[in-house]
Coordinates of C-alpha atoms in Angstrom, one line a residue:
X4 CA -9.8 111.4 137.8
X5 CA -11.1 109.0 135.1
X6 CA -12.6 110.4 132.3
X7 CA -16.9 109.6 132.6
X8 CA -18.9 109.6 129.4
X9 CA -22.4 110.4 130.9
X10 CA -25.0 113.2 130.5
X11 CA -23.5 114.9 133.7
X12 CA -20.0 115.7 132.3
X13 CA -18.3 117.9 129.6
X14 CA -15.0 119.5 129.1
X15 CA -16.5 122.6 130.7
X16 CA -17.6 121.1 134.0
X17 CA -14.8 118.5 134.3
X18 CA -12.3 119.0 137.2
X19 CA -9.6 121.2 136.4
X20 CA -6.2 120.0 135.6
X21 CA -2.8 121.1 137.1
X22 CA -2.1 122.7 134.0
X23 CA -5.3 125.0 134.2
X24 CA -4.6 125.9 137.4
X25 CA -2.6 129.1 136.9
X26 CA -4.7 131.5 139.3
X27 CA -2.2 133.3 142.1
X28 CA -3.8 135.3 144.7
X29 CA -3.1 138.7 142.9
X30 CA -5.2 137.3 140.2
X31 CA -8.3 137.0 142.8
X32 CA -7.5 140.3 144.2
X33 CA -7.4 142.0 140.6
X34 CA -10.7 140.0 140.0
X35 CA -12.5 141.4 143.2
X36 CA -11.3 144.6 142.5
X37 CA -12.6 144.6 138.9
X38 CA -16.1 143.5 140.2
X39 CA -16.6 145.7 142.8
X40 CA -15.4 148.8 141.0
X41 CA -18.4 148.8 139.2
X42 CA -21.6 151.7 138.8
X43 CA -24.0 149.4 140.8
X44 CA -21.5 148.9 143.7
X45 CA -21.1 152.9 143.7
X46 CA -24.3 153.4 144.0
X47 CA -25.1 151.2 147.1
X48 CA -24.1 154.4 149.4
X49 CA -26.2 156.5 147.8
X50 CA -29.1 154.3 147.7
X51 CA -28.5 153.8 151.7
X52 CA -28.4 157.7 151.8
X53 CA -31.4 158.3 149.8
X54 CA -33.4 156.1 152.4
X55 CA -32.0 158.3 155.1
X56 CA -28.7 157.0 156.4
X57 CA -25.6 159.6 157.1
X58 CA -22.7 159.2 154.7
X59 CA -20.7 157.3 157.4
X60 CA -23.4 154.9 158.3
X61 CA -23.8 154.0 154.6
X62 CA -19.8 153.5 154.2
X63 CA -19.9 151.3 157.5
X64 CA -22.9 149.1 156.4
X65 CA -21.6 148.6 152.7
X66 CA -18.2 147.6 154.7
X67 CA -20.2 145.2 157.3
X68 CA -22.2 143.7 154.5
X69 CA -19.2 142.5 152.7
X70 CA -17.1 141.1 155.6
X71 CA -19.9 139.2 156.4
X72 CA -20.3 137.7 152.8
X73 CA -16.5 136.7 152.7
X74 CA -17.2 134.2 155.2
X75 CA -19.4 131.9 152.9
X76 CA -17.6 133.1 149.9
X77 CA -14.4 131.4 151.6
X78 CA -15.7 128.2 152.7
X79 CA -17.6 127.7 149.6
X80 CA -14.6 128.5 147.3
X81 CA -12.4 126.0 149.0
X82 CA -14.5 123.3 147.3
X83 CA -13.4 124.6 144.0
X84 CA -9.9 125.1 144.9
X85 CA -9.4 121.8 146.5
X86 CA -11.7 119.5 143.8
X87 CA -11.3 121.5 140.9
X88 CA -15.0 121.5 140.5
X89 CA -17.6 124.4 139.4
X90 CA -20.5 125.4 141.6
X91 CA -22.9 123.5 139.5
X92 CA -21.2 120.2 140.1
X93 CA -20.6 120.9 143.9
X94 CA -24.5 121.4 144.1
X95 CA -25.0 117.7 143.4
X96 CA -23.3 116.6 146.6
X97 CA -25.9 118.2 148.7
X98 CA -28.8 118.0 146.2
X99 CA -27.9 115.1 143.9
X100 CA -26.8 114.5 140.5
X101 CA -30.2 115.4 139.1
X102 CA -31.3 117.9 142.0
X103 CA -28.2 120.0 141.7
X104 CA -30.0 121.3 138.5
X105 CA -32.4 123.3 141.2
X106 CA -29.8 125.6 142.9
X107 CA -27.9 125.6 139.7
X108 CA -31.1 127.4 137.7
X109 CA -31.9 129.4 140.7
X110 CA -28.5 131.2 140.8
X111 CA -28.5 131.6 137.0
X112 CA -31.6 133.3 137.0
X113 CA -30.6 135.7 139.4
X114 CA -27.3 136.3 137.4
X115 CA -29.6 136.8 134.3
X116 CA -31.1 139.6 136.0
X117 CA -27.7 141.1 137.2
X118 CA -26.5 140.6 133.7
X119 CA -29.1 142.7 132.3
X120 CA -28.8 145.6 135.0
X121 CA -24.9 145.8 134.5
X122 CA -25.7 145.8 130.6
X123 CA -28.5 148.4 131.1
X124 CA -25.7 150.5 132.8
X125 CA -23.2 150.0 130.1
X126 CA -25.8 151.0 127.6
X127 CA -26.7 154.3 129.4
X128 CA -22.7 155.1 129.3
X129 CA -22.5 154.4 125.7
X130 CA -25.6 156.4 124.7
X131 CA -23.9 159.2 126.8
X132 CA -20.6 158.7 124.7
X133 CA -22.6 158.9 121.8
X134 CA -24.2 162.2 122.9
X135 CA -20.8 163.9 123.6
X136 CA -19.4 162.8 120.5
X137 CA -22.2 164.3 118.6
X138 CA -22.7 167.2 120.5
X139 CA -26.2 166.7 121.4
X140 CA -28.0 164.2 123.9
X141 CA -29.5 161.5 122.2
X142 CA -33.3 160.9 123.7
X143 CA -36.8 160.2 122.3
X144 CA -40.4 158.9 123.2
X145 CA -40.5 155.8 125.4
X146 CA -41.3 152.8 123.4
X147 CA -44.6 151.1 124.0
X148 CA -44.3 148.0 126.2
X149 CA -40.6 148.6 127.1
X150 CA -40.6 152.3 128.6
X151 CA -37.3 153.3 127.3
X152 CA -36.7 155.4 124.1
X153 CA -35.4 153.7 120.7
X154 CA -32.0 155.0 121.4
X155 CA -31.7 153.9 124.9
X156 CA -32.8 150.3 123.7
X157 CA -30.3 150.7 120.9
X158 CA -27.7 151.3 123.3
X159 CA -28.3 148.6 125.3
X160 CA -28.3 145.7 122.4
X161 CA -24.8 147.3 121.4
X162 CA -23.3 146.9 125.0
X163 CA -24.9 143.4 125.0
X164 CA -23.2 142.4 121.8
X165 CA -19.8 143.8 122.9
X166 CA -19.6 141.8 125.7
X167 CA -20.4 138.6 124.0
X168 CA -17.4 139.2 122.2
X169 CA -15.1 138.7 125.4
X170 CA -17.1 135.6 126.6
X171 CA -16.1 133.6 123.6
X172 CA -12.6 133.7 124.7
X173 CA -13.0 131.9 127.8
X174 CA -11.8 132.0 131.4
X175 CA -8.4 133.1 130.5
X176 CA -9.4 136.3 128.7
X177 CA -11.6 136.8 131.9
X178 CA -8.5 136.6 134.3
X179 CA -6.6 139.0 131.8
X180 CA -9.4 141.5 131.4
X181 CA -9.6 141.6 135.2
X182 CA -6.1 141.9 135.7
X183 CA -5.3 144.6 133.5
X184 CA -8.4 146.9 134.1
X185 CA -8.2 146.7 138.0
X186 CA -5.1 149.2 138.1
X187 CA -6.9 151.7 135.8
X188 CA -10.0 151.7 138.1
X189 CA -7.6 152.0 141.3
X190 CA -6.4 154.7 139.7
X191 CA -9.6 156.5 138.2
X192 CA -10.9 156.2 142.0
X193 CA -7.6 158.1 143.3
X194 CA -8.5 160.9 140.7
X195 CA -12.0 161.5 141.8
X196 CA -11.1 161.6 145.2
X197 CA -8.1 163.9 144.6
X198 CA -10.6 166.3 142.8
X199 CA -13.1 166.0 145.7
X200 CA -10.7 167.0 148.4
X201 CA -9.8 169.9 146.4
X202 CA -13.5 171.1 146.3
X203 CA -14.4 170.1 149.6
X204 CA -11.4 171.2 151.4
X205 CA -10.9 167.8 153.4
X206 CA -12.7 164.6 154.3
X207 CA -14.5 166.2 157.2
X208 CA -16.7 168.2 155.1
X209 CA -17.9 165.0 152.9
X210 CA -19.2 162.9 156.2
X211 CA -20.5 166.2 158.0
X212 CA -23.9 165.7 156.7
X213 CA -26.2 163.6 159.2
X214 CA -29.0 161.3 158.3
X215 CA -32.4 161.5 159.1
X216 CA -33.7 160.8 162.7
X217 CA -34.1 157.6 163.6
X218 CA -33.6 156.4 159.8
X219 CA -30.3 154.3 160.8
X220 CA -32.2 152.0 163.6
X221 CA -35.1 151.6 161.0
X222 CA -33.4 150.5 157.9
X223 CA -29.9 149.1 159.0
X224 CA -30.9 145.1 159.3
X225 CA -32.7 145.4 155.7
X226 CA -29.7 147.0 154.4
X227 CA -27.3 145.0 156.0
X228 CA -28.9 142.3 154.3
X229 CA -29.2 143.9 150.8
X230 CA -25.4 144.5 151.4
X231 CA -24.8 140.6 152.1
X232 CA -27.4 139.8 149.1
X233 CA -25.4 142.3 146.7
X234 CA -22.7 139.4 146.5
X235 CA -24.9 136.5 147.4
X236 CA -24.7 135.1 143.9
X237 CA -20.9 134.9 144.0
X238 CA -21.0 133.6 147.3
X239 CA -22.5 130.4 145.7
X240 CA -20.8 130.2 142.3
X241 CA -17.1 131.5 143.5
X242 CA -16.0 127.7 142.7
X243 CA -16.2 128.5 139.2
X244 CA -13.3 130.9 139.8
X245 CA -11.4 129.1 142.5
X246 CA -11.0 125.7 141.0
X247 CA -8.6 127.5 138.6
X248 CA -6.3 128.4 141.9
X249 CA -2.8 127.3 142.2
X250 CA -3.3 126.8 145.8
X251 CA -6.0 127.0 148.5
X252 CA -3.9 129.9 150.0
X253 CA -4.2 131.6 146.9
X254 CA -7.7 132.0 147.0
X255 CA -8.2 132.7 150.6
X256 CA -5.8 135.7 150.5
X257 CA -6.6 136.9 147.2
X258 CA -10.5 137.1 148.0
X259 CA -9.6 138.4 151.5
X260 CA -7.9 141.2 150.4
X261 CA -9.8 142.1 147.1
X262 CA -13.2 141.7 148.5
X263 CA -14.2 143.8 151.7
X264 CA -11.7 146.4 151.7
X265 CA -12.2 147.7 148.0
X266 CA -16.1 147.8 148.8
X267 CA -15.5 150.0 151.6
X268 CA -13.3 152.3 149.8
X269 CA -15.5 152.4 146.8
X270 CA -18.6 153.4 149.0
X271 CA -16.3 156.2 150.7
X272 CA -15.3 157.5 147.0
X273 CA -18.7 157.9 146.3
X274 CA -19.8 159.5 149.2
X275 CA -16.7 161.8 149.0
X276 CA -17.0 162.6 145.2
X277 CA -20.8 163.5 145.7
X278 CA -19.9 165.8 148.6
X279 CA -17.8 167.6 146.2
X280 CA -20.5 167.8 143.5
X281 CA -22.7 169.8 145.6
X282 CA -19.8 172.5 145.9
X283 CA -18.8 172.2 142.2
X284 CA -22.2 172.0 140.6
X285 CA -24.8 173.4 143.2
X286 CA -26.4 169.5 143.5
X287 CA -25.7 166.3 144.6
X288 CA -24.7 164.0 141.5
X289 CA -24.5 160.2 142.7
X290 CA -24.5 158.7 139.3
X291 CA -20.7 158.6 137.6
X292 CA -22.2 158.6 134.1
X293 CA -24.1 161.8 134.8
X294 CA -20.7 163.5 136.7
X295 CA -18.4 162.4 133.5
X296 CA -20.8 164.7 131.6
X297 CA -20.2 167.8 133.6
X298 CA -16.4 167.8 132.8
X299 CA -14.8 169.3 130.0
X300 CA -15.2 167.3 126.7
X301 CA -11.8 165.6 126.4
X302 CA -12.1 164.5 130.3
X303 CA -15.9 163.5 129.4
X304 CA -14.7 160.9 126.7
X305 CA -11.6 159.5 128.9
X306 CA -13.9 159.0 131.7
X307 CA -17.0 157.5 130.1
X308 CA -14.3 155.0 128.2
X309 CA -13.0 153.9 131.4
X310 CA -16.6 153.3 132.8
X311 CA -17.3 151.4 129.7
X312 CA -14.4 149.3 130.2
X313 CA -15.3 148.6 134.0
X314 CA -18.6 147.8 133.1
X315 CA -17.7 144.9 130.6
X316 CA -15.2 143.5 132.8
X317 CA -17.2 143.2 136.0
X318 CA -20.3 141.9 134.1
X319 CA -18.6 139.3 132.5
X320 CA -16.9 137.9 135.7
X321 CA -19.4 138.4 138.3
X322 CA -22.8 137.7 136.1
X323 CA -21.9 135.6 132.9
X324 CA -19.2 133.2 133.9
X325 CA -21.3 131.7 136.8
X326 CA -24.6 131.1 134.7
X327 CA -22.8 130.0 131.8
X328 CA -21.8 126.8 133.9
X329 CA -25.0 126.5 135.4
X330 CA -26.9 126.2 132.0
X331 CA -24.3 123.9 130.9
X332 CA -24.8 121.6 134.2
X333 CA -28.6 121.4 132.9
X334 CA -27.7 119.3 129.9
X335 CA -24.1 118.9 129.7
X336 CA -24.0 116.9 126.1
X337 CA -26.1 119.6 124.7
X338 CA -24.9 122.9 126.5
X339 CA -21.2 124.1 126.3
X340 CA -19.9 126.9 128.5
X341 CA -20.4 129.3 125.6
X342 CA -24.0 128.3 124.7
X343 CA -24.7 128.8 128.5
X344 CA -23.3 132.3 128.0
X345 CA -25.6 133.1 125.2
X346 CA -28.7 131.7 127.0
X347 CA -27.8 133.9 130.0
X348 CA -27.6 136.9 127.7
X349 CA -30.8 136.4 126.0
X350 CA -32.6 136.1 129.2
X351 CA -30.8 139.4 130.3
X352 CA -32.7 141.4 127.4
X353 CA -36.1 139.5 128.2
X354 CA -36.0 140.4 131.8
X355 CA -36.1 144.4 131.1
X356 CA -33.6 145.1 133.7
X357 CA -34.2 149.0 133.5
X358 CA -37.3 148.4 135.8
X359 CA -35.5 146.6 138.3
X360 CA -33.2 149.6 139.0
X361 CA -36.1 152.3 138.7
X362 CA -35.8 153.4 142.2
X363 CA -33.6 152.8 145.4
X364 CA -36.0 151.1 147.3
X365 CA -36.9 148.8 144.7
X366 CA -33.3 148.1 144.0
X367 CA -32.4 147.6 147.6
X368 CA -35.4 146.3 149.3
X369 CA -37.0 144.0 146.5
X370 CA -34.7 143.0 144.3
X371 CA -31.2 142.6 146.7
X372 CA -33.4 141.2 149.6
X373 CA -35.7 139.3 147.4
X374 CA -33.2 137.0 145.8
X375 CA -31.0 136.9 148.8
X376 CA -34.0 134.9 150.6
X377 CA -33.6 132.5 148.1
X378 CA -29.7 132.2 147.5
X379 CA -29.0 132.2 151.2
X380 CA -30.7 128.7 152.1
X381 CA -29.0 127.3 149.4
X382 CA -25.6 128.4 150.6
X383 CA -26.5 127.0 154.0
X384 CA -27.3 123.7 152.5
X385 CA -24.2 123.6 150.9
X386 CA -21.8 124.7 153.6
X387 CA -23.5 121.8 155.8
X388 CA -23.1 119.6 153.4
X389 CA -19.4 120.3 152.6
X390 CA -18.0 121.3 155.7
X391 CA -20.1 119.7 158.8
X392 CA -20.7 116.5 157.0
X393 CA -18.1 115.4 154.9
X394 CA -15.4 117.6 156.5
X395 CA -14.3 119.0 153.0
X396 CA -13.9 115.4 151.5
X397 CA -15.8 114.8 148.1
X398 CA -15.9 111.6 145.7
X399 CA -15.0 114.0 142.7
X400 CA -15.7 111.3 140.3
X401 CA -18.8 110.0 141.9
X402 CA -20.4 113.6 141.0
X403 CA -20.2 112.9 137.5
X404 CA -21.7 109.5 137.9
X405 CA -25.7 108.9 137.2
X406 CA -25.9 105.6 139.8
X407 CA -23.0 106.9 142.0
X408 CA -22.8 108.0 145.5
X409 CA -24.9 110.9 145.0
X410 CA -27.8 109.6 143.3
X411 CA -29.5 109.4 146.4
X412 CA -33.3 108.9 145.2
X413 CA -33.6 109.2 141.3
X414 CA -30.7 111.4 141.4
X415 CA -32.6 114.1 144.1
X416 CA -31.8 114.5 147.7
X417 CA -34.8 114.8 149.4
X418 CA -33.3 116.5 152.5
X419 CA -31.7 119.1 150.5
X420 CA -35.1 120.0 149.4
X421 CA -37.0 120.0 152.4
X422 CA -34.4 122.4 154.0
X423 CA -34.8 124.8 150.8
X424 CA -38.4 124.8 150.9
X425 CA -38.3 124.9 155.0
X426 CA -35.9 127.9 155.0
X427 CA -37.5 129.8 152.0
X428 CA -41.1 129.7 153.4
X429 CA -40.7 132.3 156.4
X430 CA -39.3 135.0 154.3
X431 CA -41.9 134.2 151.6
X432 CA -44.6 136.5 152.9
X433 CA -42.4 139.9 153.5
X434 CA -41.2 139.2 150.1
X435 CA -44.7 139.2 148.7
X436 CA -45.9 142.1 150.7
X437 CA -42.4 144.5 150.1
X438 CA -43.5 143.3 146.0
X439 CA -46.9 143.8 145.9
X440 CA -48.1 145.7 149.3
X441 CA -51.6 146.4 147.7
X442 CA -52.4 142.4 147.5
X443 CA -50.4 141.2 150.5
X444 CA -50.5 144.0 152.8
X445 CA -53.1 142.6 154.8
X446 CA -50.7 139.6 156.0
X447 CA -49.5 139.4 159.9
X448 CA -46.9 142.2 160.5
X449 CA -44.6 139.6 161.9
X450 CA -44.0 138.3 158.3
X451 CA -42.9 141.9 157.0
X452 CA -40.7 142.4 160.5
X453 CA -38.9 139.1 159.8
X454 CA -38.1 139.9 155.7
X455 CA -35.2 142.2 156.5
X456 CA -33.3 139.4 157.9
X457 CA -34.0 137.1 154.8
X458 CA -30.6 135.9 154.2
X459 CA -29.5 135.5 157.6
X460 CA -32.6 133.4 158.4
X461 CA -32.4 131.3 155.6
X462 CA -28.6 130.2 156.0
X463 CA -29.4 129.5 159.6
X464 CA -32.8 127.6 159.1
X465 CA -30.9 125.5 155.9
X466 CA -28.2 124.6 157.7
X467 CA -29.9 123.1 160.8
X468 CA -32.7 121.4 158.8
X469 CA -30.1 119.9 156.4
X470 CA -28.0 118.9 158.9
X471 CA -30.4 117.3 161.0
X472 CA -32.0 115.2 158.3
X473 CA -28.9 114.2 157.0
X474 CA -27.7 113.0 160.4
X475 CA -30.3 110.5 160.2
X476 CA -29.4 108.6 156.8
X477 CA -26.0 107.0 156.2
X478 CA -23.9 109.0 154.1
X479 CA -21.8 107.8 151.2
X480 CA -18.6 106.8 151.5
X481 CA -15.9 108.8 150.1
X482 CA -13.0 106.8 148.2
X483 CA -9.8 107.7 149.8

């Protein structure tokens, strides 16, 4: 590709060169193992059981949701591997060279929330580690306006700063970090299962608990949507990683191996381990940080250190790489990848993430489903544009040209904007009813009934509307 000097291009956003394509299938598998083996993912099964599912139903729901989200992951990831472009640039093909900033910022803001959540989790680990080292827990009264103690806030900021050290090293450091830590995470899960089986006497005892009558039928669809929503962010910005794939097969095999089974396995580990805590400690302990503090001190230190490393590797890969590129795409000449990472980190603090995970219902039914209602339509538009309309062919050079084939109308594609609005609108009333039932509880119940299917509804409507609108106008030709 000929270098284009414009406000749409910088070295971080330009298509990858052959020398940069060093990721093999095992790197992608390790990336996904590293991202799935995290505390928020561990807590997914516990959240579903807390809402009334049985252990077996919870594991099944987690596994099925990740099999479903793998489909858009592979379809959208194809563009990164084929054309070497990040998500923020791919979005220009459907939304326009200026309109592409809209899906980029939407994805980035959600990632900032996730980055804050993971940083909060990492901060609690550091606080527990400091408490073990000092021989007494560190606590105190909540700070006005924040709702957490000074110790908690200090631990949160400390973990926040540690992560920024790694992100300044670039994508190669991300690849190494995930590849190095993945085996350790698999090993610690195996150790947990071995300990749990020794306590329970077998797998059957871990899965013999039944859920509340009727709960599975009532919450299956919203829970499945939430499980899909858990990785809906990565389903969009997966080209940020696949653009470094050596071949298309590497990204396909690596993701197929690395995503669904590890997520299902982690849910099973959570169920088995928690069943063992009922026997060993007389109560169910779902939080792995709290569980680590129940073991002898040397094992506490080792466990908390592993959890800290796990949280760093997951958070950087899943929640910092994507928005760093997205913010860079807003003003490529002024914002580099590293500057974008700083913006993400700062918003992650301001969003006060501890309030997003205050309850399992808020975490699953408000946060996860809520943003899936926005990101699902974007995925539908990109898939329709790339696969149905363009048959995976793009003018890569034109994606960086202000007056090129993707300029549409002053840089915006009206068809994409209309499809996004139309596909998001049906889920908005249900979202408002979930967030503020007191203010919007009087809306027709049909809207609340539709909301549990938010991601699926958004993808389907956006795909159909965008495809239909684009069939009525000529599409830019793609150079051979």
